[in-house]
mmCIF file with all atom_site columns, C-alpha atoms in Angstrom:
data_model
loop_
_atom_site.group_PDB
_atom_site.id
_atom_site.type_symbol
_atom_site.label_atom_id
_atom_site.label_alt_id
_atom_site.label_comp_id
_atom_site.label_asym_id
_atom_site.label_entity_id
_atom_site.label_seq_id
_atom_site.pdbx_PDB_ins_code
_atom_site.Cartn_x
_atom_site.Cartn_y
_atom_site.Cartn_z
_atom_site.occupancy
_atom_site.B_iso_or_equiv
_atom_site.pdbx_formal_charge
_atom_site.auth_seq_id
_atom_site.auth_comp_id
_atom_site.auth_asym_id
_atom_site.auth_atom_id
_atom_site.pdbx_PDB_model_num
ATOM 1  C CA . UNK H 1 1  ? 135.870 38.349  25.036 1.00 76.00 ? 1  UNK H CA 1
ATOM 2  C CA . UNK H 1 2  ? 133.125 37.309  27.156 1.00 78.00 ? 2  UNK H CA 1
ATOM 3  C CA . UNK H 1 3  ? 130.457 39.582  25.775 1.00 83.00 ? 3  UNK H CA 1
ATOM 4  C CA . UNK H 1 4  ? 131.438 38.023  22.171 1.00 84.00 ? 4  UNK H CA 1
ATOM 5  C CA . UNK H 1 5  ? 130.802 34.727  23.819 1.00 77.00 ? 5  UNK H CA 1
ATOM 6  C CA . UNK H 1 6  ? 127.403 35.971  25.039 1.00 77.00 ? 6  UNK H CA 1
ATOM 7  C CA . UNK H 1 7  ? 126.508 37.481  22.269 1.00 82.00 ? 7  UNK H CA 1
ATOM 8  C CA . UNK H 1 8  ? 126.981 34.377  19.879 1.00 81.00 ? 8  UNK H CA 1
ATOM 9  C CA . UNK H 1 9  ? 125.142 32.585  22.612 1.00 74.00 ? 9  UNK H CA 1
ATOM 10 C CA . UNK H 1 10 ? 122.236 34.511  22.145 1.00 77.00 ? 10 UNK H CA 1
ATOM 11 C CA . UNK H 1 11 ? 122.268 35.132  18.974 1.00 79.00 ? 11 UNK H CA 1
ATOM 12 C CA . UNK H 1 12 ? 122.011 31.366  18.829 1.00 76.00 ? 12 UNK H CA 1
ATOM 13 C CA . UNK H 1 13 ? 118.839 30.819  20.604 1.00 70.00 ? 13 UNK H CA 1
ATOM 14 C CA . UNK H 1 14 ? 117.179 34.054  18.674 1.00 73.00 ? 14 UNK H CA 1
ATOM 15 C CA . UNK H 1 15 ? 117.734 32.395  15.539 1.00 77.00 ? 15 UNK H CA 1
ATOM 16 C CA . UNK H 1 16 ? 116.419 28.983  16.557 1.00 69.00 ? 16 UNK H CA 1
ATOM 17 C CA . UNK H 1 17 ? 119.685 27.180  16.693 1.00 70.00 ? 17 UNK H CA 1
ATOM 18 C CA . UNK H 1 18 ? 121.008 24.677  18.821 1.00 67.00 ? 18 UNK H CA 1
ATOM 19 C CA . UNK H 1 19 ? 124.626 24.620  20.815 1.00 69.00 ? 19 UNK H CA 1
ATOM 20 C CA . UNK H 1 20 ? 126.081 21.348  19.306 1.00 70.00 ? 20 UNK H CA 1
ATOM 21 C CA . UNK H 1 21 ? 127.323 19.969  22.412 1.00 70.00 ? 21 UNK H CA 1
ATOM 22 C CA . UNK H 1 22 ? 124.166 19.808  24.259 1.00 70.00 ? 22 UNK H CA 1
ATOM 23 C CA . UNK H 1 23 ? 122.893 17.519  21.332 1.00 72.00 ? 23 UNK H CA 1
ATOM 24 C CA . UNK H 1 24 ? 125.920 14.913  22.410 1.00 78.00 ? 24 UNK H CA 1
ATOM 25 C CA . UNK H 1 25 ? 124.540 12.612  25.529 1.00 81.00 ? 25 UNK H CA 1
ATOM 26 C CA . UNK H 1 26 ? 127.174 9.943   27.642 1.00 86.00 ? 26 UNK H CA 1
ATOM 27 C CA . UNK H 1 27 ? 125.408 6.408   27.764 1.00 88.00 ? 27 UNK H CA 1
ATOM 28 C CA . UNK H 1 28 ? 126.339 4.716   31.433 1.00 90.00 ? 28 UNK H CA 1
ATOM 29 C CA . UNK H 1 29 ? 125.139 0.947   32.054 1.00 91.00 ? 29 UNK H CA 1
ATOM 30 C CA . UNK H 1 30 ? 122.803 1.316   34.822 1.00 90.00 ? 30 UNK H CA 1
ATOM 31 C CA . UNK H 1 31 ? 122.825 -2.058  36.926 1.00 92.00 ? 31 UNK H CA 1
ATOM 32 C CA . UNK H 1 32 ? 119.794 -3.806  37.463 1.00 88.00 ? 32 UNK H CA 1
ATOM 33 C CA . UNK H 1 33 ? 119.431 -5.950  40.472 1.00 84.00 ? 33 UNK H CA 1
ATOM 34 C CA . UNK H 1 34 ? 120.666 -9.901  39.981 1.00 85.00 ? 34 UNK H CA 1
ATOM 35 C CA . UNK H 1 35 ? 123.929 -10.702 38.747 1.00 89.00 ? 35 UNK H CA 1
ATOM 36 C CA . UNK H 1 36 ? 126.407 -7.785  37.803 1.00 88.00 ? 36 UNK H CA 1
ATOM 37 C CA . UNK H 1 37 ? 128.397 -10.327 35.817 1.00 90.00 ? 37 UNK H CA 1
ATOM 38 C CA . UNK H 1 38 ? 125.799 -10.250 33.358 1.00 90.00 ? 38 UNK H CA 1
ATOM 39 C CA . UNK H 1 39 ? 125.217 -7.627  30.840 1.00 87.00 ? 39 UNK H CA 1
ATOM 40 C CA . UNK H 1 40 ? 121.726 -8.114  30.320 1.00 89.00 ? 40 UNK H CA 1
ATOM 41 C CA . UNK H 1 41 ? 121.454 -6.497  33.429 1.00 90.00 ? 41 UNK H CA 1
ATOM 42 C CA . UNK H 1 42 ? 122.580 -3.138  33.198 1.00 92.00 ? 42 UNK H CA 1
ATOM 43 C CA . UNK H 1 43 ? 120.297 -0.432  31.352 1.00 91.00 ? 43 UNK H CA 1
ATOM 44 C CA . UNK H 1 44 ? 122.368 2.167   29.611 1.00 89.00 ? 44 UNK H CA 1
ATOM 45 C CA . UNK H 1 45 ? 120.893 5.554   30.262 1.00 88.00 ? 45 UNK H CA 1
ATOM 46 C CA . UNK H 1 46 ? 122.036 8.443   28.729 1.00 84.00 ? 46 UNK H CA 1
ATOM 47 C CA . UNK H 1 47 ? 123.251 11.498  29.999 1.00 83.00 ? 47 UNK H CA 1
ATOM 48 C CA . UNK H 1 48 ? 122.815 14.799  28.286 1.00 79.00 ? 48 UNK H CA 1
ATOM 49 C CA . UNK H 1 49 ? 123.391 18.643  29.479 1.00 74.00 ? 49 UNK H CA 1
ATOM 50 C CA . UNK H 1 50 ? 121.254 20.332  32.368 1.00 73.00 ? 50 UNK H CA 1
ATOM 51 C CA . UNK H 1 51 ? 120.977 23.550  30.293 1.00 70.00 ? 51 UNK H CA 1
ATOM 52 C CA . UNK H 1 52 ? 119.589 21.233  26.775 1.00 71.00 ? 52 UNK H CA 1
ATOM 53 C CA . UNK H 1 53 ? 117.242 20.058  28.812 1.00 71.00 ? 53 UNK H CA 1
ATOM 54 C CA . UNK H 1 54 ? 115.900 23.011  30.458 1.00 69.00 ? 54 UNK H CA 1
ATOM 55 C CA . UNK H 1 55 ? 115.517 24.899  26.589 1.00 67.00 ? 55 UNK H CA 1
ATOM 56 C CA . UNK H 1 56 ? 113.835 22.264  25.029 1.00 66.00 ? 56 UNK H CA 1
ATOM 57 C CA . UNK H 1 57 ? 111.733 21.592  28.044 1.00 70.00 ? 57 UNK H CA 1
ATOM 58 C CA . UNK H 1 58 ? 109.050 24.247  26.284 1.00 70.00 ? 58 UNK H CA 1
ATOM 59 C CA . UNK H 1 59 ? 108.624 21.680  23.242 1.00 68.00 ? 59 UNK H CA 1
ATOM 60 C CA . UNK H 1 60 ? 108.123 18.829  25.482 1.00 65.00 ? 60 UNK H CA 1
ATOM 61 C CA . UNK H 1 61 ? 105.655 20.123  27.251 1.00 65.00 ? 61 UNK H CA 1
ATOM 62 C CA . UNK H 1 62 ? 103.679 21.179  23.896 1.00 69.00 ? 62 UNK H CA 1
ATOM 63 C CA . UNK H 1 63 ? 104.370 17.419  22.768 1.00 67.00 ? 63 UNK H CA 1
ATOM 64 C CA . UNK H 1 64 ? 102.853 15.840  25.859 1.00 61.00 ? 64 UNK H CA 1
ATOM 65 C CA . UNK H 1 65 ? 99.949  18.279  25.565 1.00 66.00 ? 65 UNK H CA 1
ATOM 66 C CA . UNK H 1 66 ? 99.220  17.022  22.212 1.00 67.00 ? 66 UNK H CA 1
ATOM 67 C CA . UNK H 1 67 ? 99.493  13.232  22.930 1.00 66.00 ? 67 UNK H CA 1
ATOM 68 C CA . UNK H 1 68 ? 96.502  11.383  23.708 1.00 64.00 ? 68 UNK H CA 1
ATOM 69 C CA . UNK H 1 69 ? 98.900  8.928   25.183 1.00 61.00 ? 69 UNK H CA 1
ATOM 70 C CA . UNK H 1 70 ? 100.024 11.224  28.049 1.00 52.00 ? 70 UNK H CA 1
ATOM 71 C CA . UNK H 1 71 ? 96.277  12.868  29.107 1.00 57.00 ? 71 UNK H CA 1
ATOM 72 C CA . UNK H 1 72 ? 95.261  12.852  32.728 1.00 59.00 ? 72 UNK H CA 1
ATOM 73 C CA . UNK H 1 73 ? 92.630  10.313  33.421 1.00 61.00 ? 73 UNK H CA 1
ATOM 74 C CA . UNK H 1 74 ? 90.441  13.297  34.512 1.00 61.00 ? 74 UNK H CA 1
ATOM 75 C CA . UNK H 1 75 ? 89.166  13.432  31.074 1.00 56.00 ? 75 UNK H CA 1
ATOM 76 C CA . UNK H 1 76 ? 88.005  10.108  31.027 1.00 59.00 ? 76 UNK H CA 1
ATOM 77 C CA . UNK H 1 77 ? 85.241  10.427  34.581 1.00 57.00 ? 77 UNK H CA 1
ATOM 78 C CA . UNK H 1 78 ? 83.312  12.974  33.145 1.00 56.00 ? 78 UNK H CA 1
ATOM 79 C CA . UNK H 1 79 ? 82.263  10.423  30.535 1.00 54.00 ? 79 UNK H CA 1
ATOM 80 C CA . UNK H 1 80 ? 81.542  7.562   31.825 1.00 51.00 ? 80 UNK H CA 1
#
């Protein structure tokens, strides 16, 4: 039973697809400082699966790589 599992697992990733869970995140309110009473002091952050993370962690970093937003400021000494 377990090596079905597995293999369904892998056959996932090998074919590009994702595991539908890990595209499901909890949202928490985060408190901020100042009153609790209020809600327009919590944040909500989400929280999604350590292993979702980790495989799509390759296309991030390809994103940020591509984003002029996101550069080092290295780049910009050797010009000026």
């Amino acid at each position: 039973e377990f090596s079905d599992i597995l293999l369904r697992f892998c056959n996932t990733f090998y074919n590009g697809g994702n595991i539908d869970k890990w595209t499901e995140g909890c949202i928490f309110p985060f408190p901020k400082k100042d009153d609790l009473d209020l809600t327009k002091n919590y944040r909500g952050i989400t929280i999604i699966a350590i292993a979702s993370k980790i495989y799509n962690s390759p296309e991030i970093v390809e994103i940020l790589r591509n984003q002029n937003g996101f550069r080092k400021i290295d780049h910009l000494s050797d010009k000026y």
